[in-house]
C-alpha positions as MATLAB code, in Angstrom:
seq = 'MDIIWTNILFSIVAFAILYFLLSKFAFSKLFGIMEKRREMVLQQMDEAAKTREQAVAYVEEQKQALQQARQEAQAIIQQSQATSNNQVDKILEQAHVEASRLKDEAVRDIENEKNKAVEALRSELGTASVRIASKLLEKEVAADGEQEQLVDQYLKEVGGRS';
ca = [
     -99.404   15.906   13.494;
    -100.724   13.203   15.482;
     -98.645   10.621   17.085;
     -99.739    7.151   16.317;
     -98.870    5.090   19.296;
     -99.625    1.813   17.705;
     -97.085    2.400   14.958;
     -94.468    3.316   17.529;
     -95.287    0.185   19.523;
     -95.116   -2.039   16.431;
     -91.800   -0.413   15.471;
     -90.352   -1.028   18.932;
     -91.530   -4.650   18.944;
     -90.192   -5.199   15.405;
     -86.899   -3.638   16.396;
     -86.685   -5.820   19.529;
     -87.443   -8.976   17.519;
     -84.896   -7.976   14.875;
     -82.325   -7.215   17.570;
     -83.027  -10.551   19.282;
     -82.679  -12.471   15.992;
     -79.551  -10.569   14.998;
     -77.946  -11.137   18.405;
     -78.905  -14.809   18.323;
     -77.655  -15.528   14.786;
     -75.565  -12.641   13.367;
     -73.944  -10.580   16.123;
     -71.907  -13.444   17.606;
     -70.508  -14.378   14.198;
     -70.012  -10.712   13.251;
     -68.302   -9.920   16.564;
     -66.175  -13.077   16.179;
     -65.078  -11.959   12.718;
     -64.393   -8.463   14.002;
     -62.394   -9.900   16.949;
     -60.393  -12.076   14.542;
     -59.826   -9.026   12.363;
     -58.724   -6.989   15.410;
     -56.325   -9.767   16.487;
     -54.985  -10.048   12.926;
     -54.406   -6.275   12.773;
     -52.655   -6.364   16.169;
     -50.527   -9.312   15.019;
     -49.610   -7.501   11.802;
     -48.734   -4.405   13.799;
     -46.521   -6.520   16.099;
     -44.887   -8.158   13.077;
     -44.376   -4.751   11.475;
     -42.778   -3.461   14.691;
     -40.529   -6.539   14.863;
     -39.640   -6.159   11.185;
     -38.878   -2.484   11.738;
     -36.672   -3.370   14.722;
     -34.922   -6.025   12.674;
     -34.456   -3.543    9.842;
     -33.021   -0.972   12.260;
     -30.719   -3.632   13.748;
     -29.687   -4.743   10.240;
     -29.007   -1.155    9.195;
     -26.940   -0.679   12.364;
     -25.003   -3.871   11.642;
     -24.399   -2.687    8.086;
     -23.196    0.684    9.373;
     -20.800   -1.062   11.753;
     -19.618   -3.423    9.002;
     -19.087   -0.456    6.683;
     -17.197    1.428    9.390;
     -15.050   -1.640   10.068;
     -14.409   -2.055    6.337;
     -13.362    1.603    6.137;
     -11.021    1.152    9.095;
      -9.543   -1.985    7.537;
      -9.121   -0.179    4.226;
      -7.422    2.720    6.013;
      -5.149    0.266    7.841;
      -4.300   -1.450    4.552;
      -3.546    1.907    2.943;
      -1.314    2.924    5.848;
       0.428   -0.450    5.798;
       1.014   -0.229    2.044;
       2.361    3.306    2.442;
       4.712    2.146    5.201;
       5.803   -0.813    3.073;
       6.405    1.399    0.052;
       8.341    3.893    2.201;
      10.467    1.039    3.566;
      11.091   -0.229    0.045;
      12.030    3.273   -1.103;
      14.440    3.578    1.830;
      15.963    0.160    1.071;
      16.302    0.978   -2.612;
      17.922    4.333   -1.804;
      20.280    2.675    0.658;
      21.215    0.038   -1.915;
      21.746    2.773   -4.498;
      24.029    4.663   -2.097;
      25.968    1.482   -1.319;
      26.269    0.661   -5.028;
      27.321    4.231   -5.852;
      29.910    4.144   -3.067;
      31.208    0.780   -4.313;
      31.412    2.066   -7.886;
      33.159    5.221   -6.681;
      35.697    3.166   -4.706;
      36.293    0.934   -7.736;
      36.738    3.988   -9.939;
      39.187    5.523   -7.450;
      41.160    2.244   -7.339;
      41.131    2.005  -11.136;
      42.278    5.620  -11.412;
      45.033    4.987   -8.845;
      46.142    1.853  -10.707;
      46.179    3.685  -14.022;
      48.057    6.561  -12.421;
      50.647    4.145  -10.988;
      51.000    2.447  -14.374;
      51.433    5.816  -16.058;
      54.011    6.873  -13.456;
      55.907    3.573  -13.928;
      55.755    3.949  -17.692;
      56.921    7.526  -17.373;
      59.748    6.473  -15.061;
      60.749    3.721  -17.452;
      60.624    6.114  -20.342;
      62.488    8.721  -18.306;
      65.124    6.133  -17.368;
      65.534    5.109  -20.996;
      65.742    8.727  -22.059;
      68.293    9.435  -19.300;
      70.451    6.510  -20.420;
      70.297    7.704  -24.029;
      71.186   11.224  -23.008;
      74.055    9.976  -20.840;
      75.360    7.705  -23.568;
      75.199   10.522  -26.083;
      77.028   12.805  -23.674;
      79.686   10.132  -23.067;
      80.075    9.506  -26.762;
      80.440   13.175  -27.304;
      83.085   13.511  -24.602;
      84.981   10.400  -25.663;
      84.928   11.420  -29.294;
      85.953   14.989  -28.502;
      88.889   13.992  -26.335;
      91.449   11.679  -27.977;
      93.384   11.356  -24.742;
      90.771    9.206  -23.184;
      91.008    6.842  -26.094;
      94.730    6.538  -25.607;
      94.255    5.862  -21.906;
      91.770    3.141  -22.681;
      94.143    1.545  -25.187;
      97.011    1.724  -22.746;
      94.965    0.179  -20.006;
      93.878   -2.615  -22.326;
      97.500   -3.290  -23.238;
      98.526   -3.475  -19.610;
      95.750   -5.777  -18.749;
      96.388   -7.849  -21.857;
     100.187   -7.996  -21.150;
      99.817   -9.305  -17.653;
      97.888  -12.298  -18.633;
];
């Protein structure tokens, strides 16, 4: 294999001319496009990083909002439980007061009815006592004729004096 120096020289000269022409007309535009592309990629990466940071901040805000909502819900639940317990206590207290009032009324009514029954019994007992006494007196007056004579005599004396 022989080395052909003329071919090598022509290749080097052709390469140098091609390189000169490419650097004069193509490389500057190509490097400009590549620089614009590099800047665009860097800008997109910056925007992606900012978007990611915003997303992380948004997620954090949402977590905090959710936590706050849970705390508010818990507070509302506790407040409603306290309110319902207070209402239960008030209702029970009212029920006790009402039961006590009804009991007192019932005791008064029973006492009144008892007093009425005692009065009725006394009245009845008095009437029965008078009947018994009158029957006993009738029996004694009818059995003893002397008393009738005494009564007649007394009536005559009283009638004679007038």
